[in-house]
XYZ file of C-alpha atoms in Angstrom:
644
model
C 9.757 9.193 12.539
C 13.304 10.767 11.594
C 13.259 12.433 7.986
C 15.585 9.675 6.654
C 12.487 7.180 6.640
C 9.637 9.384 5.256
C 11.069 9.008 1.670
C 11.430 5.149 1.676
C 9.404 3.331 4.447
C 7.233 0.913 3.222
C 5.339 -2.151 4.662
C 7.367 -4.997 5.684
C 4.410 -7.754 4.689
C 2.944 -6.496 1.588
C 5.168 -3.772 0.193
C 2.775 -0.941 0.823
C 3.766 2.944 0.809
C 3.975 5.040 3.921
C 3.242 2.634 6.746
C 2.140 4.463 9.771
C 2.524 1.147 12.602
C 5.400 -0.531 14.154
C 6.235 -4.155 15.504
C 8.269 -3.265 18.151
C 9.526 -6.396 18.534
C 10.012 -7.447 15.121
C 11.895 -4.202 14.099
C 9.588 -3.661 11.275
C 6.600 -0.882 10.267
C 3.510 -1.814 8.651
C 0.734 -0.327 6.778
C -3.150 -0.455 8.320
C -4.050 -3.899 6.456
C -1.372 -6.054 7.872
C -1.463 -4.539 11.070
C -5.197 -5.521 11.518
C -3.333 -8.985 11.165
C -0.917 -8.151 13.639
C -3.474 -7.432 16.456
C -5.076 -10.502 15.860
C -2.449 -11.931 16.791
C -1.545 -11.042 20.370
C 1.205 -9.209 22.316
C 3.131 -12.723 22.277
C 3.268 -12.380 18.269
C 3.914 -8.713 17.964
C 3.734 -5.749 19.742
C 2.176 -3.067 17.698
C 2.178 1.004 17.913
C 0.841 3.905 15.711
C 3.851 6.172 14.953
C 2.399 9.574 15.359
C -1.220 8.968 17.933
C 0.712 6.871 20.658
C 3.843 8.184 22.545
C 7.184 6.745 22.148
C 10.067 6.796 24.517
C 12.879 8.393 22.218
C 15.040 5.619 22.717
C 12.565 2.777 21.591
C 11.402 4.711 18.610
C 15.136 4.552 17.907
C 15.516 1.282 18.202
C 12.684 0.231 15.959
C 14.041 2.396 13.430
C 17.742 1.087 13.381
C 16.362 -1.739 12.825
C 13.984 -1.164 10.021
C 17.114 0.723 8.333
C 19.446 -2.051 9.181
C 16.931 -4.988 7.397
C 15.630 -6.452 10.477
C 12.551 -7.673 7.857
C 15.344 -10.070 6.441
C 15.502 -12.196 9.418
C 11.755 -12.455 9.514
C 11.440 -13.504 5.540
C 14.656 -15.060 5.080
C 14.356 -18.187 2.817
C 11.846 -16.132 0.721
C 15.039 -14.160 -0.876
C 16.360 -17.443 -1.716
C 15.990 -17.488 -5.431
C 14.800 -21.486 -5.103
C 11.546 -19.811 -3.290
C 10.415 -18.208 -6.330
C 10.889 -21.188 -8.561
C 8.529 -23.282 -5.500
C 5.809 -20.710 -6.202
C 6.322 -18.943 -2.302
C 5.673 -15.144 -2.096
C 5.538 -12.219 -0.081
C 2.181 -10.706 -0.029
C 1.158 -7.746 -1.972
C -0.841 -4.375 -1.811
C -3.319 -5.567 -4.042
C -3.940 -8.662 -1.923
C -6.792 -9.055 0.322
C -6.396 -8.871 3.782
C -8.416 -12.241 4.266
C -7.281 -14.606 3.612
C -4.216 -13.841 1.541
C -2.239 -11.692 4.021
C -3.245 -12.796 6.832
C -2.048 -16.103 6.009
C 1.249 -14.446 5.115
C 1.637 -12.691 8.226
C 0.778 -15.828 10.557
C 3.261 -18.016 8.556
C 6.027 -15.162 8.627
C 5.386 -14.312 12.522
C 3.456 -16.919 14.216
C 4.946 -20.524 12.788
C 8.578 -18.820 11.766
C 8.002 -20.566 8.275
C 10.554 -18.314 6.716
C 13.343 -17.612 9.462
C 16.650 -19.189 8.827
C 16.899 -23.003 10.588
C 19.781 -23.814 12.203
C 21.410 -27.269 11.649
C 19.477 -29.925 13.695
C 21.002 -31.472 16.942
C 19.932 -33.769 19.364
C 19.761 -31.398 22.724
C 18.403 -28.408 21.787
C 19.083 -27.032 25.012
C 22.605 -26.493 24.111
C 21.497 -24.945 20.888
C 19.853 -22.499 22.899
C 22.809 -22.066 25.268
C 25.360 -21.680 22.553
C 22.862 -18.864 21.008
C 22.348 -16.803 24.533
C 26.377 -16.551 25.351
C 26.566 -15.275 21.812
C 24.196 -12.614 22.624
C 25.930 -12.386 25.821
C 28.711 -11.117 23.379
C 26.859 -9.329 21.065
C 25.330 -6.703 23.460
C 28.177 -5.025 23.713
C 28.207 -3.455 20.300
C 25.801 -1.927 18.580
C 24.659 -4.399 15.776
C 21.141 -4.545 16.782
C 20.134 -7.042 13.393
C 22.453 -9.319 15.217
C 20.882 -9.497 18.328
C 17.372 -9.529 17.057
C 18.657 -12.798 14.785
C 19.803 -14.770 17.834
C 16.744 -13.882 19.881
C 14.884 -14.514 16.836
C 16.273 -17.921 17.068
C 15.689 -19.074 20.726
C 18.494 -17.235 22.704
C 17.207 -16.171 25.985
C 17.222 -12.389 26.987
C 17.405 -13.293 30.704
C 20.370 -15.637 30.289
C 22.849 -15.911 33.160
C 26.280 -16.435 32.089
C 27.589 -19.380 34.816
C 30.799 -18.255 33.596
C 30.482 -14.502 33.760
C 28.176 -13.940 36.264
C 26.069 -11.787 34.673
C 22.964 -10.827 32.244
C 23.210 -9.748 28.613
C 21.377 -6.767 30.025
C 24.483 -5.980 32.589
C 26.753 -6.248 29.520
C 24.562 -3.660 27.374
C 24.315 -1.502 30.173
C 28.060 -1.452 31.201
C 28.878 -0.725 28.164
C 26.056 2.331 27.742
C 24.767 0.349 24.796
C 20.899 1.859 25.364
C 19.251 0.243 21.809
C 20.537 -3.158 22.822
C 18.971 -2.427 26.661
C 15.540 -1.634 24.751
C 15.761 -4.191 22.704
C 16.752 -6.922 25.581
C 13.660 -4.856 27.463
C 11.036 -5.857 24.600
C 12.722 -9.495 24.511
C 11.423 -9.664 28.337
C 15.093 -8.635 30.365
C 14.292 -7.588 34.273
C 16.220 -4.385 34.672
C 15.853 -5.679 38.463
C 18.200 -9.078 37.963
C 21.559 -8.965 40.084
C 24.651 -10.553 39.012
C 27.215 -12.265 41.019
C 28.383 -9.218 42.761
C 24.725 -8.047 44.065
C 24.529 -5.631 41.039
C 21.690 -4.617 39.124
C 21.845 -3.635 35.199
C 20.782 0.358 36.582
C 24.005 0.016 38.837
C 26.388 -0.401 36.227
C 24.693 2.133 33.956
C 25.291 4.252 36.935
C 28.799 4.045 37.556
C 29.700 3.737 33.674
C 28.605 7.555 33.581
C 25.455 6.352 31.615
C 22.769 7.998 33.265
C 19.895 8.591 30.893
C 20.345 4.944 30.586
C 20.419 4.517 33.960
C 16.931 6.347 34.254
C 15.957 4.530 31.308
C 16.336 1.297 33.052
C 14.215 2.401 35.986
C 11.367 3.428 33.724
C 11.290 -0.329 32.267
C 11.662 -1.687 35.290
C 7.837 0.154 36.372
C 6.575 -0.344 32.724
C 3.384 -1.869 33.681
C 2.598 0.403 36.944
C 3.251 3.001 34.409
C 1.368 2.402 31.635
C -1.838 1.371 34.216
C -1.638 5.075 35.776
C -1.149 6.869 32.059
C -4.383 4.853 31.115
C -6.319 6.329 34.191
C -5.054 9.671 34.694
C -2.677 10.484 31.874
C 0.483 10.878 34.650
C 3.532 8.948 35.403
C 5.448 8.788 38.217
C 8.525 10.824 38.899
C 11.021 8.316 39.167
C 14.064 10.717 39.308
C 12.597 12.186 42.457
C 11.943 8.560 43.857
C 8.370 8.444 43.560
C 8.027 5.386 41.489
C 3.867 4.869 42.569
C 0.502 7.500 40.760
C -2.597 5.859 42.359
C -5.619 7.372 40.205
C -8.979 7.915 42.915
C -12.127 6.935 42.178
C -14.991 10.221 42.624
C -16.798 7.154 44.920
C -13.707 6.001 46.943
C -15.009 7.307 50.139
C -17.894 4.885 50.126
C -17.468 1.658 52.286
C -17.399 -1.534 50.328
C -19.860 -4.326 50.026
C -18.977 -7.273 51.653
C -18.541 -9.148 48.145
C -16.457 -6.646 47.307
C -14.398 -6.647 50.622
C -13.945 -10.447 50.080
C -12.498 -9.539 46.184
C -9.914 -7.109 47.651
C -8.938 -9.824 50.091
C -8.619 -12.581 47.983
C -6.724 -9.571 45.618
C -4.380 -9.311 48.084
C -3.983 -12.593 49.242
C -2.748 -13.861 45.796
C 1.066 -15.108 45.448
C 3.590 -12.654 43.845
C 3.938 -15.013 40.715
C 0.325 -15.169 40.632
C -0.861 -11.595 41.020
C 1.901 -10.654 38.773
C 0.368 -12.847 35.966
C -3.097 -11.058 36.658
C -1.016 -7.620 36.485
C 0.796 -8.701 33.223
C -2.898 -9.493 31.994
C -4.652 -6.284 32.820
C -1.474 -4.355 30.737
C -2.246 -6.314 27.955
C -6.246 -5.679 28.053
C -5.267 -1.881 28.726
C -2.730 -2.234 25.386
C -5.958 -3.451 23.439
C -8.580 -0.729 24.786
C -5.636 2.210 23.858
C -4.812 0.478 20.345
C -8.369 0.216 19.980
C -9.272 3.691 20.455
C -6.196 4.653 18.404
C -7.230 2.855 15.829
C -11.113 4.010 15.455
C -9.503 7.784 15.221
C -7.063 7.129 12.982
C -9.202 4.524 10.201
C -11.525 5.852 7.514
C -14.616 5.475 8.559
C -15.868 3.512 6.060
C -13.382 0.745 7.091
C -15.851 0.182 10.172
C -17.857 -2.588 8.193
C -15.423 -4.357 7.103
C -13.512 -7.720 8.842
C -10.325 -5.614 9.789
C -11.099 -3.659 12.636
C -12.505 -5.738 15.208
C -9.903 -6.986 17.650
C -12.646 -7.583 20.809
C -10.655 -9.193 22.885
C -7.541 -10.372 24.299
C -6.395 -13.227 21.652
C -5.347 -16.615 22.861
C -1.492 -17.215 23.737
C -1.064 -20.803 23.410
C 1.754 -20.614 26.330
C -0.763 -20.105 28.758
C -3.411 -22.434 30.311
C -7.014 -22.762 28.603
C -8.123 -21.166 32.201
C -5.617 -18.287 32.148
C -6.671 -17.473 28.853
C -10.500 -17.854 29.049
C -10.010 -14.920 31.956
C -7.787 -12.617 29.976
C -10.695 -12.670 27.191
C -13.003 -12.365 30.277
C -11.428 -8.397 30.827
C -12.947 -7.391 27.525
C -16.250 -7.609 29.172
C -15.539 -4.969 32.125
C -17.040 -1.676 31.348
C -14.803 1.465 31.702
C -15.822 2.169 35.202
C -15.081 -1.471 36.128
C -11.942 -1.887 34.609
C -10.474 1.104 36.064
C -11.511 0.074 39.662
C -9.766 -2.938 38.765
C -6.578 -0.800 37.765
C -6.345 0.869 40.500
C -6.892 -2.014 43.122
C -3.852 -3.611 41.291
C -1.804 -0.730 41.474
C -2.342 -0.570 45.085
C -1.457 -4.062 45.763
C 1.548 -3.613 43.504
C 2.989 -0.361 45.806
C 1.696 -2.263 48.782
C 4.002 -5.639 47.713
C 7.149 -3.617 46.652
C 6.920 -1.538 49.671
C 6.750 -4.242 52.024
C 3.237 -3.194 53.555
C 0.740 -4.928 55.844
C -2.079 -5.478 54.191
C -4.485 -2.813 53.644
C -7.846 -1.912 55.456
C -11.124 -2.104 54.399
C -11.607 1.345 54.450
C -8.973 1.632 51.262
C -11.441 0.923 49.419
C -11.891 0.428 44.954
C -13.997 -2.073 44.218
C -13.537 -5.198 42.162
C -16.315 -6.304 40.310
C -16.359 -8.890 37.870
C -19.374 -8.768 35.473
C -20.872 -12.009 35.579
C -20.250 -13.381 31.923
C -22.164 -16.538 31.936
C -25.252 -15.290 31.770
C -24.932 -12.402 29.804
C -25.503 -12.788 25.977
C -26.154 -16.575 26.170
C -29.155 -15.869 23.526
C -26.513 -13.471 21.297
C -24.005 -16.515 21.243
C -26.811 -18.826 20.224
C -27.505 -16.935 17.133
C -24.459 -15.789 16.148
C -22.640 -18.182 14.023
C -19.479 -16.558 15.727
C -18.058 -17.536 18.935
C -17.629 -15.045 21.431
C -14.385 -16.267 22.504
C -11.846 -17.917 20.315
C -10.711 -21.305 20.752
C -8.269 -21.217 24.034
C -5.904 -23.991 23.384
C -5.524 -26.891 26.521
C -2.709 -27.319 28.345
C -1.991 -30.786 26.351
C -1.966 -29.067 23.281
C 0.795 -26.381 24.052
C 3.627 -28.407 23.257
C 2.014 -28.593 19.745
C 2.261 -25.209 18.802
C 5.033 -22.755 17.673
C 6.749 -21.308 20.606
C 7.881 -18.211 18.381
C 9.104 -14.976 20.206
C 8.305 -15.517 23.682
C 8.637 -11.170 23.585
C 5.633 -11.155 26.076
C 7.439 -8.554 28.474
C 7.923 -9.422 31.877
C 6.923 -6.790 33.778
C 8.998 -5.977 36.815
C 6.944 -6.070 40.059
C 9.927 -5.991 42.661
C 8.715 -7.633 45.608
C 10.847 -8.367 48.550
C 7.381 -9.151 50.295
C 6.718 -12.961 50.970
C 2.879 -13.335 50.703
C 1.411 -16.631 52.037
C 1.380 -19.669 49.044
C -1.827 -19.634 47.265
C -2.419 -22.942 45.056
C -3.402 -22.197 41.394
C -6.656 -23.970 42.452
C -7.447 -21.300 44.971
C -6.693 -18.304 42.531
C -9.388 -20.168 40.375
C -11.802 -20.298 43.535
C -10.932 -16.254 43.651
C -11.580 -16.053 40.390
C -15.094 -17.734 39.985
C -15.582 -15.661 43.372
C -15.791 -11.967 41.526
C -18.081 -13.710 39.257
C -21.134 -12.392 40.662
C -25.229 -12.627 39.404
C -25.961 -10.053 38.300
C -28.713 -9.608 41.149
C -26.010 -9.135 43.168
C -23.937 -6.725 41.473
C -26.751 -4.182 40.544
C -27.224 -4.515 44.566
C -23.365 -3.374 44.555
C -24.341 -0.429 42.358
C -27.123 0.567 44.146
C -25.294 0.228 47.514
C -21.796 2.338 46.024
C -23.665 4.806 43.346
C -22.104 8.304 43.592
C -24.122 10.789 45.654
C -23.136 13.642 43.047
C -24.061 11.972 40.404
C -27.215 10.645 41.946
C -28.473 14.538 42.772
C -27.587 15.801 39.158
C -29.962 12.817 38.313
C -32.228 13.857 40.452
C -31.673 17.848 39.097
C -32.225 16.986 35.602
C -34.921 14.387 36.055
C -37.779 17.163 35.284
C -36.200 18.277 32.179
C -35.501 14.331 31.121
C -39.168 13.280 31.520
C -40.285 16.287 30.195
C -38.513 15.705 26.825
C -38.977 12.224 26.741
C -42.670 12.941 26.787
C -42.490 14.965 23.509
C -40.681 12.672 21.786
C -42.432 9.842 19.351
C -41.901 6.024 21.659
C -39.176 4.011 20.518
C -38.386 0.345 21.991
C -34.802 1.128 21.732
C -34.097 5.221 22.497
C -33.742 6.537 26.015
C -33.568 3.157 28.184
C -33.968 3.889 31.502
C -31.582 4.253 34.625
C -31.794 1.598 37.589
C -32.558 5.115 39.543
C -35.526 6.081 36.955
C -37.046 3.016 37.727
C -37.010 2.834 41.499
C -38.643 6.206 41.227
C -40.697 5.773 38.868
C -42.753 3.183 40.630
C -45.156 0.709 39.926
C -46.958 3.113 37.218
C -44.671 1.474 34.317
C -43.910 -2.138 35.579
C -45.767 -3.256 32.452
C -42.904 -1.852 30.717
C -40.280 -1.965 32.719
C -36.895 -3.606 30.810
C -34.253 -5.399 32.882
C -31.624 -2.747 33.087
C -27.943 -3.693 33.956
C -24.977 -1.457 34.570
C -24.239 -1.337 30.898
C -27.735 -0.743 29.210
C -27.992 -3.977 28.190
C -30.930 -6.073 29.341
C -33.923 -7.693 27.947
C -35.956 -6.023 25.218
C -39.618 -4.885 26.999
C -42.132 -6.889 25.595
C -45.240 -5.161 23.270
C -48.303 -6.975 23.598
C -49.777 -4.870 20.539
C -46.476 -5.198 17.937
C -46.264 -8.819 16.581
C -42.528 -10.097 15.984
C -40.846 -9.308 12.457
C -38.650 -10.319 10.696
C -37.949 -8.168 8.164
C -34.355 -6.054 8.193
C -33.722 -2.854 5.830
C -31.261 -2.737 3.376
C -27.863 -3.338 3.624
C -27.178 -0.261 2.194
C -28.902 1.794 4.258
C -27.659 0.458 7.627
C -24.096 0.512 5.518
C -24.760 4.617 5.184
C -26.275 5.303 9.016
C -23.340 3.186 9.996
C -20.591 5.516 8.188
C -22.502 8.652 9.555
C -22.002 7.211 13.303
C -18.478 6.237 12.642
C -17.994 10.217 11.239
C -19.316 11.564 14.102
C -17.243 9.173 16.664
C -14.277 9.627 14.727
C -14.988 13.981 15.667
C -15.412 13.180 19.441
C -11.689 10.916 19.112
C -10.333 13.804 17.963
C -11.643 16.020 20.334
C -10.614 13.602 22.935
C -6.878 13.229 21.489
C -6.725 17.068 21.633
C -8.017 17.445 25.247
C -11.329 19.510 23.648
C -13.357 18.171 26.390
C -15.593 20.970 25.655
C -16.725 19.640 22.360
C -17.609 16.209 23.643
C -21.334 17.023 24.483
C -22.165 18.232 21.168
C -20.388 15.378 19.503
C -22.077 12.869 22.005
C -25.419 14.959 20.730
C -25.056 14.417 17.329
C -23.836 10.362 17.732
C -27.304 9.834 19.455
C -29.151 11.749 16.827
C -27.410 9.178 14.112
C -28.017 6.292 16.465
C -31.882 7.050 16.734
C -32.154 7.240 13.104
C -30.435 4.058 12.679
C -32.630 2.280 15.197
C -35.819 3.747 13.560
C -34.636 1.278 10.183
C -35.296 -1.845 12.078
C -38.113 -3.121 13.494
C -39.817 -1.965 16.675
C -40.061 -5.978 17.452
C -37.151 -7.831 15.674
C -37.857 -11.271 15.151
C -33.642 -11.992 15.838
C -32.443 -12.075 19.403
C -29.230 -10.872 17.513
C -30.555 -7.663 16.205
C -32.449 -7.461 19.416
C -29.269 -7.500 21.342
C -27.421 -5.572 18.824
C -29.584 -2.660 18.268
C -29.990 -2.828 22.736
C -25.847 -2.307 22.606
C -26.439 0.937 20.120
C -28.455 2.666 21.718
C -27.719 1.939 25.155
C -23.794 2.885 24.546
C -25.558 6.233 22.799
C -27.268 7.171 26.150
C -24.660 6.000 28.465
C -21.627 8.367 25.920
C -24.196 11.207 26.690
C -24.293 10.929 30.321
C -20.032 10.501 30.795
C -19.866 13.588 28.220
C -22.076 15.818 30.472
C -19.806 15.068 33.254
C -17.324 17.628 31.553
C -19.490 20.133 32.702
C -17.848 22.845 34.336
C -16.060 22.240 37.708
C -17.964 24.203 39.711
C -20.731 21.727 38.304
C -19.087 18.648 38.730
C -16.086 19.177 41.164
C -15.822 15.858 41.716
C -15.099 14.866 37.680
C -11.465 12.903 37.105
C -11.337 14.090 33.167
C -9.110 11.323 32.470
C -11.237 8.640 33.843
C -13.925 10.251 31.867
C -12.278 10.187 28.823
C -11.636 6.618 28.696
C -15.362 6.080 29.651
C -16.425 7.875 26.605
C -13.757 6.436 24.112
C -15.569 2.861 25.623
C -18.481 4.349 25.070
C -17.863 5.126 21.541
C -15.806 1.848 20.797
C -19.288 -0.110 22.021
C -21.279 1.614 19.738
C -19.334 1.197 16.724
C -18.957 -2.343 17.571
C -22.842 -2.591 17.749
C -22.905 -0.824 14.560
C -20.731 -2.981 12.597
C -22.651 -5.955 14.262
C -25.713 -4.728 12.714
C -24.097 -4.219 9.354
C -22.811 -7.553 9.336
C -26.572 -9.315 9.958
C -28.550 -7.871 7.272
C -25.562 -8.112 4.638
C -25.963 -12.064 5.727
C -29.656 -11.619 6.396
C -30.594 -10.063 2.776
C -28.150 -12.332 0.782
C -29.369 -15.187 1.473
């Protein structure tokens, strides 16, 4: 942030000093409290960034802060500096408040039902209301009062509006006239960069010829936001648009393994999707990769005895009321992909997305990432039985959309630019694709077993000598060192007594111990409380690390997280009574052996020439997000647990 703010900024919602997170598309900064609000709330809501651990474009940055100097909170609380709200008893929230439920109820009247935004006069078609408010920011554009323009969109004008008159976009306008805040602002308000006006002319065209060129190259980068920000998440590179490379397709360390045949079919029905419809699955898997990278942002940046409380737990993608019940059910769906998933995901969509713009055939099997989808059905059924909390939220129906607030529709549309005319697929059929990835999960350890990396099946195979040899000469635990589908192929009949049904992401059923009755009884709160904050200490070092490219401290941070798992698992129970702790403490540990075995893969290159550090790195920061999650789960049961 420029030095002009660092002597004045404080939190748009509560007042509070030094706020170190922006709404991007409210124009506003906000301190750590409200902005756990803020990510509850969704993209659609607001659009949230840490100021100094994410990167800015300089011109976006810019624009938040004109508009933070310029009062853009004034539009947002504007019948709450109306002297007759004091007198009603209405009030901005505080400092001292509590985050639940007295900001948070704040922040969702402010943002989410517009309670305090000025109200224009009523008329019967609001259509023309709308109309009348998008040719004035047709006008607008062209200066540089951004307040303005945020107080019409604000209102309902459209960013995409086409003048019938003009023949053009409010984007054309800003970008004829070399008016880049406005562009960046239009940009966040969901303006296509691709649009043409009436002469065939795109908004990058007339930045062009207007002599405007870092706008110009501005334009282009908005235009491949989401390709963009999917290959940054992978492999920390963007394209080089300037040279016309406007495509970075990460590789997988496996991709020269053929495909299963389930996995074929995924691609195909991938690639078979509509543009509108893959497009809305693209738009989707941005959003998910905005919540993994706030996520992990926000675990390195928090105290880390903030872990146990309510406002740091955003698990997955909240409901936008704009979108179907189905649409939303799958976006919370992408939570439940692992890191290795997800990014196969990625990069199968990034594919298809070079593949569409380009104007390609369709690819052939040998291109191969695979698509899996972790069957969620039967996963966790006994956790959501115990747990008094859902484990999605409430995903509103397609009746009940009209009912609620259709505030800032600033979801970004993300350009795709397809000249490519794919075959029609009914939204029926994308459902059938859909329910199609959702494999048993028979089937997908079958996938695993079938695609498993040869490298990283002989280091395995190197170290399993060493592996049993310690494990051996350590004292039995239920819950420490759970074994690798590989270990127990090899292994043999010898321990099918105590074999545990392992799946890809440690988590399976607890192995049963004829000689340990069940119990019941938890420790202390305050001791899980104080394990708890020694984990979070130790994941908050390996964030670091992991910010600062020290890949070479990851294995002794990794070390030192297991250590402070183990001695959190030895509190409970060998044989907890509670499925929920069962599954809980099954999450720790198996998220504490799975960080270990991505950290080791940082070994040196001659080691592990095969490594992508990048795709390691956001295996461990899932790694270390699971087990704070499962820590903070555990905190949460025996404070109910021992209170009542």
């Amino acid at each position: 942030m420029s030095k002009r703010l660092r002597s004045s900024e404080v939190c748009a919602d509560c007042s509070a000093q030094d706020p170190c997170w922006a709404s991007i598309n409210r124009g506003i900064l906000i301190c750590d409290e409200c902005c756990s609000v803020h990510r509850s709330l969704g993209r659609h809501i607001s659009q949230v960034r840490h100021l100094k651990h994410t990167p800015w474009p300089p011109t976006l940055l810019q624009m938040v802060e004109t508009l933070y100097n310029n009062g853009a909170n004034s539009i947002w609380e504007h019948s709450l500096l109306d002297p007759a709200s004091v007198m009603s008893g209405r009030r901005k929230a505080s400092p001292q408040d509590k985050v639940h439920p007295n900001k948070a109820e704040f922040i969702r009247a402010k943002y989410q039902m517009l309670a305090f935004v000025h109200r224009l006069p009523c008329r019967e078609d609001d259509s023309v209301t709308a109309k009348d408010l998008s040719k004035q920011l047709h006008s607008s554009v062209r200066t540089g009062n951004l307040e303005t323009c945020l107080r019409l969109l604000s209102l309902g004008a459209q960013a995409n509006f086409f003048h019938p008159e003009k023949g053009n976009t409010p984007l054309h306008v800003a970008a004829k006239a070399g008016q880049t805040l406005q562009a960046e602002l239009l940009a966040v308000y969901g303006a296509d960069p691709g649009t043409q006006d009436s002469n065939g002319k795109t908004p990058v065209d007339y930045a062009r010829q207007g002599g405007h060129h870092e706008l110009a190259e501005r334009l282009v980068e908005i235009q491949y936001e989401l390709t963009d920000r999917l290959a940054f998440y992978l492999c920390g590179r963007k394209p080089e648009h300037k040279n016309g490379q406007h495509f970075v397709i990460p590789q997988m360390a496996d991709s020269s393994l053929d495909l299963s045949e389930l996995a074929k079919a995924a691609k195909k029905k991938l690639q078979s999707l509509s543009n509108h419809l893959f497009e809305e699955l693209a738009m989707d898997v941005y959003d998910e990769v905005d919540r993994r990278e706030t996520d992990a942002v926000w675990l390195a940046t928090q105290n880390h005895s903030t872990l146990v409380t309510e406002t740091t737990v955003v698990p997955f993608l909240p409901v936008n009321p704009e979108y179907s019940s189905t649409r939303n059910q799958g976006r919370q769906k992408l939570a439940r992909f692992n890191a290795h998933e997800f990014a196969t995901l990625v990069i199968d969509i990034l594919s298809d997305a070079k593949r569409r713009q380009q104007g390609n055939p369709l690819a052939g099997s040998k291109e191969n990432v695979e698509l899996i989808l972790k069957s969620i059905s039967n996963q966790h059924s006994s956790e959501s039985q115990d747990n008094d909390q859902p484990d999605y939220d409430s995903v509103a129906s397609d009746e009940d959309t009209d009912l609620e607030t259709n505030a800032a529709k600033s979801n970004r549309q993300k350009s795709l630019d397809s000249d490519l005319s794919d075959g029609p697929v009914t939204a029926q059929e994308y459902m059938q694709v859909k329910n199609a990835l959702v494999a048993s999960e028979v089937k997908i350890q079958q996938l695993m077993k079938v695609n498993i990396n040869l490298s990283d099946e002989l280091r395995i195979m190197q170290k399993k000598a060493s592996k049993l040899e310690k494990q051996s000469s350590m004292s039995e635990s239920d819950y420490d060192n759970p074994t690798t589908p590989l270990e127990l192929e090899e292994t043999g009949s010898g321990r099918k007594g105590r074999q545990r049904s392992v799946i890809w992401q440690g988590e399976g059923s607890i192995p049963e111990d004829t000689d340990t009755a069940p119990s019941s009884s938890l420790p202390s709160t305050e001791d899980v409380i104080r394990k708890t904050e020694q984990i979070t200490k130790n994941i908050q070092e390996l964030l670091r690390a992991a910010q600062e490219n020290k890949h070479d401290s990851y294995i002794p941070c990794s070390e030192r997280i297991h250590v402070a798992v183990t001695e959190m698992a030895a509190l409970f129970p060998k044989k907890p009574k509670s499925e929920l702790v069962r599954t809980s403490l099954r999450l720790l540990t198996s998220s504490a052996y799975r960080l270990q075995s991505e950290c080791k893969k940082t070994l040196p290159v001659e080691t592990c020439p095969t490594t992508d550090i990048q795709l390691v790195t956001q295996q461990v920061i899932q790694c270390a997000y699971d087990i704070a999650k499962a820590a903070k789960q555990l905190v949460t049961i025996t404070t109910k647990e021992n209170n009542n």
